[in-house]
Coordinates of C-alpha atoms in Angstrom, one line a residue:
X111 CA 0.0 0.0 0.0
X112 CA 1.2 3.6 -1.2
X113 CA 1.7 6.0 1.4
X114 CA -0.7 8.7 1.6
X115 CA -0.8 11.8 0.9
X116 CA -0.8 13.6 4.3
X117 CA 3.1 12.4 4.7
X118 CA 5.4 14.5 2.3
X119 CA 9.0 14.3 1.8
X120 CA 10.7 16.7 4.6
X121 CA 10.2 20.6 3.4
X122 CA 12.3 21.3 6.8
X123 CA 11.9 25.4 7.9
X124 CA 12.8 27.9 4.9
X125 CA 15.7 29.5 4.7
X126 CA 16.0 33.0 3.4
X127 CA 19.2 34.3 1.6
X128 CA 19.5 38.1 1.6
X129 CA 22.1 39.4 -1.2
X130 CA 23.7 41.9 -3.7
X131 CA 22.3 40.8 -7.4
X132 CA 24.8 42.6 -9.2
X133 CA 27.7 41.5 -6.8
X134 CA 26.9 37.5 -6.4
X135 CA 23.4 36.3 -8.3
X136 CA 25.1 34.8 -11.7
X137 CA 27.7 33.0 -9.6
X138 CA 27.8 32.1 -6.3
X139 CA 23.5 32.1 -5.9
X140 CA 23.2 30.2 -9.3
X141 CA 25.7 27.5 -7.7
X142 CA 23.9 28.0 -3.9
X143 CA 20.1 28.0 -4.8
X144 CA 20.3 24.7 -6.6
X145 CA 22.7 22.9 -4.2
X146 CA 20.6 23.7 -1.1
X147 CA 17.1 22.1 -3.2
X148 CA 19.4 19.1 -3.7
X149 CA 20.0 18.4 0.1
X150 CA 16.0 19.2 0.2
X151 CA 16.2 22.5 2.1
X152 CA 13.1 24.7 1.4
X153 CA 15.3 28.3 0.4
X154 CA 13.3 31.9 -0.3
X155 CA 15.4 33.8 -3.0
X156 CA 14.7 37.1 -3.7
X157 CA 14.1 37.7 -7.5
X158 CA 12.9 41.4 -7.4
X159 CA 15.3 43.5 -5.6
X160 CA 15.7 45.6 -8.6
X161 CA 12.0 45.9 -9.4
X162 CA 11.0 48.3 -6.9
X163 CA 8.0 45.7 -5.4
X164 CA 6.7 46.1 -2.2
X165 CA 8.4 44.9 0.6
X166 CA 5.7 43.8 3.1
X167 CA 5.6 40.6 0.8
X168 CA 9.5 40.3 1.8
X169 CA 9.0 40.9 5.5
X170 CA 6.4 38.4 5.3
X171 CA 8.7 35.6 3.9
X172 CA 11.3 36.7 6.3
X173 CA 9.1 35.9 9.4
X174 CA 8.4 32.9 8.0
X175 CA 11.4 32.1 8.0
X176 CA 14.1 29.6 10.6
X177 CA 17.2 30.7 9.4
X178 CA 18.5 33.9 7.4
X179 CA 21.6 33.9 5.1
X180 CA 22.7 37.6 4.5
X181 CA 25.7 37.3 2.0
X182 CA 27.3 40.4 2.5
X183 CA 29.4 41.7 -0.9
X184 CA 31.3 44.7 -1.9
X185 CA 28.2 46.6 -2.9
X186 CA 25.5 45.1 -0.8
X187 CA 25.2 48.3 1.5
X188 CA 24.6 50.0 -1.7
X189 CA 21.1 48.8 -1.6
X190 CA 18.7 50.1 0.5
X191 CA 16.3 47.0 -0.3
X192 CA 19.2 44.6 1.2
X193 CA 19.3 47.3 4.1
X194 CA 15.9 47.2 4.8
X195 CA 16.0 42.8 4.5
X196 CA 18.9 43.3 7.0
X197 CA 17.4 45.4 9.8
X198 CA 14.1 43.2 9.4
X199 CA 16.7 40.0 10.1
X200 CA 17.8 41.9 13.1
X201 CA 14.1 42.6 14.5
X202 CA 13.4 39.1 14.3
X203 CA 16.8 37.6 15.1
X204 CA 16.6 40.1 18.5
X205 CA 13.4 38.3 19.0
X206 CA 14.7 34.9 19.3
X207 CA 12.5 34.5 16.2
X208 CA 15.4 33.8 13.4
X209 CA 18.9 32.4 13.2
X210 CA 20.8 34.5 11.1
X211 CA 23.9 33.3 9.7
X212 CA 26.2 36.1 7.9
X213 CA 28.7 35.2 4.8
X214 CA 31.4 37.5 4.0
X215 CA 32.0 36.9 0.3
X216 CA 35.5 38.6 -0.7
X217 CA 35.0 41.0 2.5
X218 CA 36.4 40.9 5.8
X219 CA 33.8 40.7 8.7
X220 CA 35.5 43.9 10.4
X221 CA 35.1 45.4 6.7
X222 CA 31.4 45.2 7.3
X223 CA 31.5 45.8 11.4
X224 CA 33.4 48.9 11.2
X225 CA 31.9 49.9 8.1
X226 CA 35.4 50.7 6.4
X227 CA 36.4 50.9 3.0
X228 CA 34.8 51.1 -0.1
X229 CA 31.9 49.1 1.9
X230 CA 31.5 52.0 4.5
X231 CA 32.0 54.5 2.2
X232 CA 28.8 53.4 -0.1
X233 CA 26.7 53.0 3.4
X234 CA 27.5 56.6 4.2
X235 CA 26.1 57.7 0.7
X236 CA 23.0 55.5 1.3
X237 CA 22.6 57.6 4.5
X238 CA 23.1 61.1 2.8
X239 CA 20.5 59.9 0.2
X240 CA 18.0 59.4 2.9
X241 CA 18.6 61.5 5.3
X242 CA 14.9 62.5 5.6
X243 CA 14.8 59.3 6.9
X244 CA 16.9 59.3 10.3
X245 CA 14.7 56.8 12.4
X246 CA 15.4 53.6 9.0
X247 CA 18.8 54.7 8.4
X248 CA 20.0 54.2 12.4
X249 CA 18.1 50.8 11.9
X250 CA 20.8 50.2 9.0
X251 CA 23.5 50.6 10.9
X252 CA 22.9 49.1 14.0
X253 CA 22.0 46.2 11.6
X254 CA 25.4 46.4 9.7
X255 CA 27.0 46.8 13.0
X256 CA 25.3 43.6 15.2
X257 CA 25.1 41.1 13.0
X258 CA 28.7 40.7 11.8
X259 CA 29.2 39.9 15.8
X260 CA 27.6 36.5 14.9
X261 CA 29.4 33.4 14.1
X262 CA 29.7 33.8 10.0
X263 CA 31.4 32.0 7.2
X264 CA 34.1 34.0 5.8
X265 CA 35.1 33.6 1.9
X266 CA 38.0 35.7 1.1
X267 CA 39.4 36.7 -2.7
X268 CA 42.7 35.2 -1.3
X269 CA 41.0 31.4 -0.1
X270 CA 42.0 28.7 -1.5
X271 CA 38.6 27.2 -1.7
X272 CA 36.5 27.6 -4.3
X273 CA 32.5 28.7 -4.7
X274 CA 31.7 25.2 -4.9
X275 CA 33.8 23.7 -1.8
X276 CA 32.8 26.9 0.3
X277 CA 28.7 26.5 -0.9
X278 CA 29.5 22.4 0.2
X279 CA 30.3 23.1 3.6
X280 CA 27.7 26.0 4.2
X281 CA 25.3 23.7 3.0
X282 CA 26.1 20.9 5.4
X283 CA 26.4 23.6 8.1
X284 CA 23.0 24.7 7.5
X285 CA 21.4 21.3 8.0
X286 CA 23.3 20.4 11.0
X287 CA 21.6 23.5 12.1
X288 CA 18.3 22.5 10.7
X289 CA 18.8 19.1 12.4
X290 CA 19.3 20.8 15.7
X291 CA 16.1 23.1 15.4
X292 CA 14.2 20.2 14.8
X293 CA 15.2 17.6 17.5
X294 CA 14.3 20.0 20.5
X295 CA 15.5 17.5 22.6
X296 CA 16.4 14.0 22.3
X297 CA 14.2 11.6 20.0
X298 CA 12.1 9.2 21.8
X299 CA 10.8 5.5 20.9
X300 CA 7.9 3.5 21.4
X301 CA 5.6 5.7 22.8
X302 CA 2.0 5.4 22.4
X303 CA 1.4 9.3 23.1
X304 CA 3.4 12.2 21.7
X305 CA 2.4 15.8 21.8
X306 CA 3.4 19.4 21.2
X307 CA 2.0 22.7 21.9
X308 CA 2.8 26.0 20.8
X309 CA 1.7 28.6 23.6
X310 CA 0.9 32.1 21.3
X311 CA -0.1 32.4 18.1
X312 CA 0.9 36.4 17.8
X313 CA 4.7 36.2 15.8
X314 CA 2.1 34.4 13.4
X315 CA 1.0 36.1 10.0
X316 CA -2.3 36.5 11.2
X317 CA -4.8 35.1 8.3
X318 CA -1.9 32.9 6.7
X319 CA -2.1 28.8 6.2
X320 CA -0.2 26.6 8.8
X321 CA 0.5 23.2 9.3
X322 CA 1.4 21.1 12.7
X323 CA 3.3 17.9 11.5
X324 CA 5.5 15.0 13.5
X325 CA 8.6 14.3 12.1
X326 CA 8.8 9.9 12.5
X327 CA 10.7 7.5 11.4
X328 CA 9.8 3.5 11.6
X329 CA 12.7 1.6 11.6
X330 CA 12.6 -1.7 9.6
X331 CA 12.4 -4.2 12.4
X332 CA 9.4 -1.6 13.8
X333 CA 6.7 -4.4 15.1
X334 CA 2.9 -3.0 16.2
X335 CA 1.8 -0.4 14.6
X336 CA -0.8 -2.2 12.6
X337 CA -3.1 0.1 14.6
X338 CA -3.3 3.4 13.0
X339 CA -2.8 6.4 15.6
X340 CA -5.3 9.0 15.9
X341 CA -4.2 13.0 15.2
X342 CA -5.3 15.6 17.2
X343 CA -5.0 19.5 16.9
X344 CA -7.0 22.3 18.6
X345 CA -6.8 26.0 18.3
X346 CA -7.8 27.3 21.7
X347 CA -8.1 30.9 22.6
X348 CA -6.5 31.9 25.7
X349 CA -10.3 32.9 27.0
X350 CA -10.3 29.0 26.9
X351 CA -12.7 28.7 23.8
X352 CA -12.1 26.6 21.4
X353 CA -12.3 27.8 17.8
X354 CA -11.3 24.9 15.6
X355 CA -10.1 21.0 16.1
X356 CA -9.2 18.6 13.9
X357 CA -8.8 14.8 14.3
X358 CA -7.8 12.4 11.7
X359 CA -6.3 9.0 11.7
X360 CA -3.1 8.0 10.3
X361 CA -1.6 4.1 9.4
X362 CA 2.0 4.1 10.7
X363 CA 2.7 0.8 8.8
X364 CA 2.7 2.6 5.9
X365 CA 5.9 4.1 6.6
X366 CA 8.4 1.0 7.8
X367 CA 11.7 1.2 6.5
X368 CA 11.2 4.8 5.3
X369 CA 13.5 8.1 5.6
X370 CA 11.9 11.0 7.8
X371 CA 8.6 11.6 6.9
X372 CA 6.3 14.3 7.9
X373 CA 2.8 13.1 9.5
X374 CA 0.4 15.9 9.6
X375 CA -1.6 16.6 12.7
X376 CA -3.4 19.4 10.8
X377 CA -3.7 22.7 9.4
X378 CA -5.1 25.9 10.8
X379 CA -5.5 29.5 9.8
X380 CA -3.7 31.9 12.2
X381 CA -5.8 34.2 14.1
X382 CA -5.4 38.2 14.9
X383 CA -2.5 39.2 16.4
X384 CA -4.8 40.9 18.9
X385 CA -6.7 37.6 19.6
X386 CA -3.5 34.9 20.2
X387 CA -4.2 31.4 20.6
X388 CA -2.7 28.2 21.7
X389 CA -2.3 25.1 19.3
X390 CA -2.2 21.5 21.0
X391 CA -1.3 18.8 18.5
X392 CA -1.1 15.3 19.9
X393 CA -0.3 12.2 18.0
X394 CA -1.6 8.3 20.1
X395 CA -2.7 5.0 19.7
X396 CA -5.0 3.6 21.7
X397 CA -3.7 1.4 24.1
X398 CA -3.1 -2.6 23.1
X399 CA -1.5 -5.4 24.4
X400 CA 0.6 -5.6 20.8
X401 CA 4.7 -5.1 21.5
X402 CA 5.8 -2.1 19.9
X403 CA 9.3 -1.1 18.5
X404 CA 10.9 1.1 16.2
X405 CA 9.3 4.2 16.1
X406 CA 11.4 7.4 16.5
X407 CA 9.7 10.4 17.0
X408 CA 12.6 13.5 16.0
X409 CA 10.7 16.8 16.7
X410 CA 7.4 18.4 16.0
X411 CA 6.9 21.4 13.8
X412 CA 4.7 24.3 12.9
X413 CA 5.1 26.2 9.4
X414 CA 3.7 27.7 7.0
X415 CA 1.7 25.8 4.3
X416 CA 0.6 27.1 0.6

């Protein structure tokens, strides 16, 4: 029997990359876009940073976002779109919202930091240009000035690496860190109840599609789970009303000898900002005197869904 539908190949939390077209987009992005798809890593590339489009689209996909790449090039403070992508990082990354990993691509980190150079020197027109602007142009810089303190990946004109090896290791770098997010803990086995909650809605796109998934896999020697286990999720508002639940039942068999898959609990739509909720997801199986083995229950997630 096919699985079904509900379990998808891992989609894993997006990752948005922040960069300088002119500087990076017909090299180092055409070889990083595709390589991160190949290890399956959902990735957000900005196509229109040129096209003058409205950014609340971009801020959206930012706080949907797990982790941020901000490739920082010669002529990325040049940009006020990559400006305003970087101070939004920083809001969300202050937050404890976003993991933001910087890359230095033929710059050095205190380059960036100190804002020297030709780098500085192109940030401090960008200010003059909008210096009707005080309050976003401070954001800028605190941005430019914070985020280099984080652990980055430096790739200098004089490394004897190339695009490729550098783009091999940031890639594996970036799923150990994916791994990491995901495991919130250590993975437990055999268990007929598993649960997760997720205690306020309100760093949610209010109105936006979301999906609470387990992330399981059943070993091949996994014995009794003929039983399918039953799915639970409810949207509870903190006045203790409930305004949506969902259960559904799911055939673990299916699955045996299987990578990771994703088991969906369900989807919900996220509420107001101004009206937060709680989501309980629970996954069980009703209790049986059959042995059971082999199940390994790696994390639970909540993300958005199309």
């Amino acid at each position: 029997m096919a699985p079904s539908s509900s379990a998808k190949p891992l989609k894993g939390p997006q990752v948005f990359i922040s960069f300088r077209g002119e500087d990076v987009r017909k090299h180092f992005i055409s070889f990083l876009d595709p390589a991160l798809r190949r290890a399956n890593i959902n990735v957000f590339i900005d196509e229109n940073e040129l096209l003058g489009a409205d950014l609340a689209n971009l801020f959206t996909r930012i706080e949907e976002s797990e982790i941020a790449l901000v490739i920082f090039s010669k002529n990325y403070a040049d940009s006020d779109w990559c400006l305003d992508e970087l101070a939004k990082m920083k809001e969300r990354k202050d937050q404890g919202r976003l993991r933001v990993i910087p890359i230095f691509y033929n710059l050095s980190p205190s380059v960036v930091k100190e804002l020297r150079q030709d780098f500085g020197d192109k940030f401090r027109d960008m200010q003059r240009r909008h210096k009707h602007q005080p309050e976003r142009t401070k954001k800028w810089e605190e941005a430019l000035v914070s985020v280099p303190d984080i652990k980055g990946m430096p790739l200098s004109e004089q490394s004897d690496r190339t695009d490729n090896e550098f783009i091999n290791s940031l890639v594996v770098e970036i799923q150990r860190l994916l791994d990491y997010m995901a495991v919130k803990g250590t993975p437990t086995r055999e268990e007929n109840h598993r649960g997760g909650t997720y205690d306020d809605t309100s760093d949610l796109t209010p109105g936006a599609k979301y999906e609470a998934v387990f992330l399981v896999k059943l070993e091949d020697n996994a014995i009794g789970w003929e039983q399918p286990v039953t799915l639970k999720l409810k949207v509870e508002q903190h006045d203790g009303s409930d305004d949506n639940r969902v259960d559904r039942n799911e055939s673990l068999k299916d699955y045996i000898g299987h990578n990771w898959v994703d088991i969906l609990a369900g989807v919900f739509v996220a509420p107001p900002r101004n009206k937060p909720a709680k989501i309980t997801f629970t996954m069980f199986q009703h209790v049986t005197d059959d042995k059971k083995k082999g199940l390994v229950v790696k994390g639970v997630a909540i993300r958005p869904t199309n």
